Amino acid sequence: MKLSKAVIPAAGLGTRFLPATKAQPKEMLPVVDKPAIQYVVEEAIGAGINNILIITGRGKRSLADHFDRSFELEHYLKRANKLDELNGVIEISELANFYFARQPEPLGLGNAILISQSYVANDSFVVLLADDLMAPESTVLREMSEIHSKTGSAILALKEVSQDEISLYGCVGFEKTDDSNVVRITSVVEKPDLRTAPSNLAIMGRYIFNSDIFSYLAELKPGKMGELQLTDAISSYLENSEVLGYVFTSGRYDIGNKVDYLRTNFEFALNRSDLREDFLVILKELSDKYL
Ligand code: G1P
């Protein structure tokens, strides 16, 4: 069955980006000239998904506004004959069918996904974490979707990270399969310390699940940081069902902390033909001045 539903949890408080996130969601911080979450939505659409549920929380109304029509702005742009901008603004609301649900309390990622249960119903679905951006040309989600449609198994995106980074991620134990990009996951642990990490393969914020994950999400007890962790639900799910990992090596950007966020902006700008040349001149000036 073709995947048609995505869930994007966006209820986090964004404390790492204060004061920028005091009165706006971190998912609305721009990467070059688009809010970060729009890249994630476009990635889902690129993988053929046309229903998108965004899990929000208090203070996150601008997320729903961004993906809705904006008649006042459209009226103004039309009158000012700014037709490219007008079409751009209308297109955002036509990207997909958008749904919104609120997570009443910040109880953790596992709890946020549980809120999507009635929307997902009995279908398979994709989860995309908005702190991880994929390069526009990335095929990771499409490859995962193909593996899911062949095997019917849950599948996680995995990438090798260095030893000092492993405790920032969910980490997997695994067995190889005949396909060099695909592993069979044997264990998962959320943010292990280096000594107990089962490998250096980390979970990268893209998941495909069957709806039977919900019974494990509903049973969750507080885990790492006292939160209901998605990784812990995957760990219980593994006892009864197959979970695969799709291993990729490049094209993933972290926007969950300031330095990586700045790097992402630089790289996305350098990959834009309309900005690259002017921006390179500025980078050269900056490197002469500071390096
Ligand atoms: C979350 C997940 C973690 C995963 C990571 C990917 O952690 O809990 O398993 O590896 O996203 O970015 P967070 O970064 O939200 O703390």
Coordinates of C-alpha atoms and ligand atoms in Angstrom, one line a residue:
M1 CA 0.0 0.0 0.0
K2 CA 1.3 3.4 -0.9
L3 CA 2.2 5.7 2.0
S4 CA 0.0 8.8 2.1
K5 CA 0.2 10.1 5.7
A6 CA 3.0 11.9 7.5
V7 CA 3.2 13.1 11.1
I8 CA 5.5 16.0 12.0
P9 CA 5.9 16.6 15.8
A10 CA 6.4 20.3 16.4
A11 CA 5.4 20.8 20.0
G12 CA 8.8 21.3 21.5
L13 CA 9.6 24.6 23.3
G14 CA 12.8 25.4 21.4
T15 CA 14.6 26.5 24.5
R16 CA 18.0 26.1 22.8
F17 CA 17.1 29.1 20.5
L18 CA 15.9 31.6 23.1
P19 CA 15.2 34.5 22.8
A20 CA 14.4 33.9 19.1
T21 CA 11.8 31.3 20.2
K22 CA 10.2 33.3 23.0
A23 CA 7.2 34.3 20.9
Q24 CA 7.6 32.1 17.7
P25 CA 8.0 28.4 17.2
K26 CA 11.5 27.1 16.5
E27 CA 10.1 25.3 13.4
M28 CA 9.3 28.8 11.9
L29 CA 12.9 29.9 12.1
P30 CA 14.1 30.6 8.6
V31 CA 16.6 28.6 6.7
V32 CA 17.6 31.2 4.1
D33 CA 14.1 32.4 3.2
K34 CA 11.7 29.6 4.2
P35 CA 10.7 28.4 7.6
A36 CA 12.5 25.2 8.5
I37 CA 9.3 23.2 8.7
Q38 CA 8.4 24.0 5.1
Y39 CA 11.5 22.0 3.9
V40 CA 10.3 19.0 6.0
V41 CA 6.8 19.3 4.5
E42 CA 8.3 19.5 1.0
E43 CA 10.4 16.5 1.6
A44 CA 7.3 14.5 2.6
I45 CA 5.5 15.7 -0.5
G46 CA 8.5 14.7 -2.6
A47 CA 8.1 11.2 -1.3
G48 CA 4.5 11.1 -2.6
I49 CA 2.8 11.9 0.7
N50 CA -0.2 14.3 0.6
N51 CA -1.7 14.2 4.1
I52 CA 0.4 15.9 6.8
L53 CA -0.5 16.2 10.4
I54 CA 1.5 18.6 12.5
I55 CA 1.5 18.1 16.2
T56 CA 1.7 21.6 17.8
G57 CA 1.4 23.0 21.3
R58 CA 0.7 26.4 22.9
G59 CA 2.2 29.4 21.1
K60 CA 2.5 27.5 17.8
R61 CA -0.5 29.0 15.9
S62 CA 1.8 30.5 13.3
L63 CA 2.5 27.0 12.0
A64 CA -1.1 26.5 11.0
D65 CA -1.2 30.1 9.6
H66 CA 1.8 29.4 7.5
F67 CA 0.1 26.5 5.7
D68 CA -3.2 28.2 5.4
R69 CA -4.5 30.8 2.9
S70 CA -3.7 34.4 3.8
F71 CA -6.4 36.5 2.0
E72 CA -5.3 39.9 3.3
L73 CA -1.7 39.3 2.1
E74 CA -2.9 37.8 -1.2
H75 CA -5.1 40.8 -1.8
Y76 CA -2.2 43.2 -1.1
L77 CA 0.2 41.3 -3.4
K78 CA -2.4 41.2 -6.2
R79 CA -3.0 45.0 -5.9
A80 CA 0.7 45.6 -5.9
N81 CA 1.1 43.3 -9.0
K82 CA 3.6 41.2 -7.2
L83 CA 2.4 38.1 -9.0
D84 CA 5.4 35.8 -8.3
E85 CA 5.1 36.4 -4.6
L86 CA 1.3 35.9 -4.8
N87 CA 1.7 32.6 -6.5
G88 CA 4.4 31.5 -4.0
V89 CA 2.1 32.4 -1.1
I90 CA -0.9 30.5 -2.5
E91 CA 1.2 27.5 -3.4
I92 CA 2.2 26.9 0.2
S93 CA -1.4 26.2 1.2
E94 CA -1.9 23.9 -1.7
L95 CA 1.1 21.7 -1.1
A96 CA -0.8 19.0 0.7
N97 CA -3.8 18.4 3.0
F98 CA -2.8 19.8 6.4
Y99 CA -4.1 18.7 9.7
F100 CA -3.2 20.0 13.2
A101 CA -3.5 18.5 16.6
R102 CA -2.2 19.9 19.9
Q103 CA -0.1 18.1 22.5
P104 CA -1.5 19.4 25.8
E105 CA 1.7 18.8 27.8
P106 CA 5.3 18.4 26.7
L107 CA 5.5 14.8 27.8
G108 CA 7.9 13.6 25.1
L109 CA 8.1 12.5 21.5
G110 CA 6.4 9.2 22.1
N111 CA 3.4 11.0 23.6
A112 CA 3.3 13.5 20.6
I113 CA 3.1 10.6 18.1
L114 CA 0.4 8.8 20.1
I115 CA -1.8 11.9 19.5
S116 CA -1.8 11.0 15.8
Q117 CA -3.5 7.6 16.4
S118 CA -7.0 8.5 15.1
Y119 CA -5.6 10.4 12.1
V120 CA -3.4 7.4 11.2
A121 CA -6.1 4.8 11.8
N122 CA -4.9 1.5 10.4
D123 CA -2.5 2.9 7.8
S124 CA 1.3 2.9 7.7
F125 CA 2.7 6.4 8.2
V126 CA 5.9 8.4 8.1
V127 CA 7.3 10.5 11.1
L128 CA 9.6 13.4 10.2
L129 CA 11.3 15.3 13.0
A130 CA 11.6 18.9 12.2
D131 CA 15.1 19.4 13.7
D132 CA 16.6 17.2 11.0
L133 CA 16.6 18.7 7.5
M134 CA 17.5 16.7 4.4
A135 CA 19.2 18.2 1.4
P136 CA 16.6 19.0 -1.3
E137 CA 18.0 16.3 -3.5
S138 CA 17.9 13.6 -0.8
T139 CA 16.3 10.3 -1.7
V140 CA 16.3 8.9 1.8
L141 CA 12.6 9.0 2.5
R142 CA 11.7 7.6 -1.0
E143 CA 14.1 4.7 -0.5
M144 CA 12.7 4.0 2.9
S145 CA 9.2 4.1 1.5
E146 CA 10.2 1.6 -1.3
I147 CA 11.7 -0.8 1.3
H148 CA 8.6 -0.5 3.4
S149 CA 6.3 -1.3 0.5
K150 CA 8.4 -4.4 -0.3
T151 CA 8.7 -5.7 3.2
G152 CA 5.9 -4.2 5.2
S153 CA 8.4 -3.6 8.1
A154 CA 8.9 -0.5 10.2
I155 CA 12.0 1.3 9.0
L156 CA 14.3 4.0 10.5
A157 CA 16.8 6.3 8.9
L158 CA 20.3 5.7 10.2
K159 CA 23.6 7.4 9.9
E160 CA 27.0 6.7 11.3
V161 CA 28.1 9.4 13.9
S162 CA 31.3 9.9 15.7
Q163 CA 31.9 8.5 19.2
D164 CA 31.4 11.9 20.9
E165 CA 28.0 12.4 19.2
I166 CA 26.4 9.0 19.9
S167 CA 24.9 10.2 23.2
L168 CA 22.9 12.9 21.4
Y169 CA 20.8 10.3 19.5
G170 CA 18.8 7.2 19.6
C171 CA 21.3 4.4 18.8
V172 CA 20.7 0.9 17.3
G173 CA 22.2 -2.6 17.5
F174 CA 21.9 -4.4 14.2
E175 CA 22.6 -7.3 11.9
K176 CA 23.5 -6.9 8.2
T177 CA 21.2 -8.0 5.4
D178 CA 21.9 -8.8 1.8
D179 CA 21.4 -5.2 0.9
S180 CA 24.4 -3.1 2.0
N181 CA 22.1 -0.1 2.8
V182 CA 19.7 -2.0 4.9
V183 CA 20.2 -3.5 8.4
R184 CA 17.9 -5.5 10.6
I185 CA 17.7 -3.7 14.0
T186 CA 18.1 -5.9 17.0
S187 CA 18.0 -3.2 19.8
V188 CA 17.5 0.5 20.2
V189 CA 18.5 2.8 23.0
E190 CA 17.8 6.5 23.5
K191 CA 20.9 8.6 24.0
P192 CA 23.2 6.0 25.4
D193 CA 26.6 6.9 26.9
L194 CA 29.5 5.9 24.8
R195 CA 30.3 2.8 26.9
T196 CA 26.9 1.2 26.5
A197 CA 26.1 2.3 22.9
P198 CA 25.4 -0.8 20.8
S199 CA 27.0 0.7 17.7
N200 CA 27.7 4.1 16.1
L201 CA 24.6 4.1 13.9
A202 CA 22.2 6.8 15.1
I203 CA 18.5 7.4 14.3
M204 CA 18.1 10.4 12.1
G205 CA 14.6 11.7 12.5
R206 CA 12.8 9.8 9.7
Y207 CA 10.7 6.8 10.5
I208 CA 8.1 4.6 8.9
F209 CA 5.7 2.7 11.2
N210 CA 2.7 0.4 10.9
S211 CA -0.2 1.4 13.0
D212 CA 0.6 -1.4 15.5
I213 CA 3.2 0.9 17.0
F214 CA 0.4 2.7 18.8
S215 CA -0.2 -0.1 21.3
Y216 CA 3.4 0.3 22.4
L217 CA 3.2 4.1 22.5
A218 CA 0.2 3.8 24.7
E219 CA 2.1 1.7 27.2
L220 CA 5.1 3.9 27.5
K221 CA 6.6 4.8 30.9
P222 CA 8.9 7.8 31.4
G223 CA 12.3 7.1 30.0
K224 CA 15.4 9.2 29.3
M225 CA 15.0 12.8 30.8
G226 CA 11.7 11.6 32.4
E227 CA 10.0 11.8 28.9
L228 CA 7.8 9.3 27.0
Q229 CA 10.4 8.3 24.4
L230 CA 9.5 7.1 20.9
T231 CA 12.8 5.0 21.0
D232 CA 11.4 3.0 24.0
A233 CA 8.2 2.2 22.1
I234 CA 10.4 1.0 19.2
S235 CA 12.4 -1.2 21.6
S236 CA 9.2 -3.0 22.8
Y237 CA 7.8 -3.2 19.3
L238 CA 11.1 -5.0 18.2
E239 CA 10.3 -7.9 20.5
N240 CA 7.4 -8.9 18.3
S241 CA 8.0 -7.4 14.9
E242 CA 10.8 -6.7 12.4
V243 CA 12.3 -3.2 12.3
L244 CA 14.8 -2.3 9.5
G245 CA 17.2 0.5 9.2
Y246 CA 18.1 2.4 6.0
V247 CA 21.7 3.6 6.3
F248 CA 22.6 6.8 4.5
T249 CA 25.8 8.8 4.6
S250 CA 25.1 12.4 3.6
G251 CA 22.6 15.2 3.0
R252 CA 21.3 15.6 6.5
Y253 CA 21.5 18.8 8.4
D254 CA 20.9 19.4 12.1
I255 CA 19.1 22.6 13.0
G256 CA 18.6 21.7 16.7
N257 CA 21.5 23.8 17.9
K258 CA 22.9 27.2 17.0
V259 CA 26.2 26.3 15.3
D260 CA 24.6 23.5 13.1
Y261 CA 21.7 25.8 12.3
L262 CA 24.1 28.5 11.1
R263 CA 26.0 25.9 9.0
T264 CA 22.7 24.7 7.5
N265 CA 21.8 28.3 6.4
F266 CA 25.3 28.7 4.8
E267 CA 25.1 25.4 2.9
F268 CA 21.5 25.9 1.8
A269 CA 22.4 29.5 0.6
L270 CA 25.5 28.2 -1.2
N271 CA 23.3 25.6 -3.0
R272 CA 21.0 28.3 -4.4
S273 CA 22.0 29.6 -7.8
D274 CA 20.4 33.0 -7.1
L275 CA 22.5 33.5 -3.9
R276 CA 25.7 31.5 -4.3
E277 CA 27.8 34.0 -6.2
D278 CA 27.1 37.0 -3.9
F279 CA 27.3 34.9 -0.8
L280 CA 30.7 33.5 -1.7
V281 CA 32.0 37.0 -2.0
I282 CA 30.8 37.7 1.6
L283 CA 32.2 34.4 2.9
K284 CA 35.6 35.3 1.4
E285 CA 35.5 38.7 3.1
L286 CA 34.6 37.1 6.4
S287 CA 37.2 34.5 6.2
D288 CA 39.9 37.1 5.4
K289 CA 38.7 39.1 8.4
Y290 CA 38.3 36.4 10.9
L291 CA 40.5 33.4 10.0
Ligands
G1P1 C1 15.1 12.7 18.9 C2 15.0 11.2 19.1 C3 16.3 10.5 18.9 C4 16.8 10.8 17.5 C5 16.9 12.3 17.3 C6 17.3 12.6 15.8 O1 16.0 13.3 19.8 O2 14.5 11.0 20.4 O3 16.2 9.1 19.1 O4 18.1 10.2 17.3 O5 15.7 13.0 17.6 O6 17.5 14.0 15.6 P1 16.0 14.9 20.1 O7 17.1 15.4 19.2 O8 14.7 15.4 19.8 O9 16.5 15.0 21.5

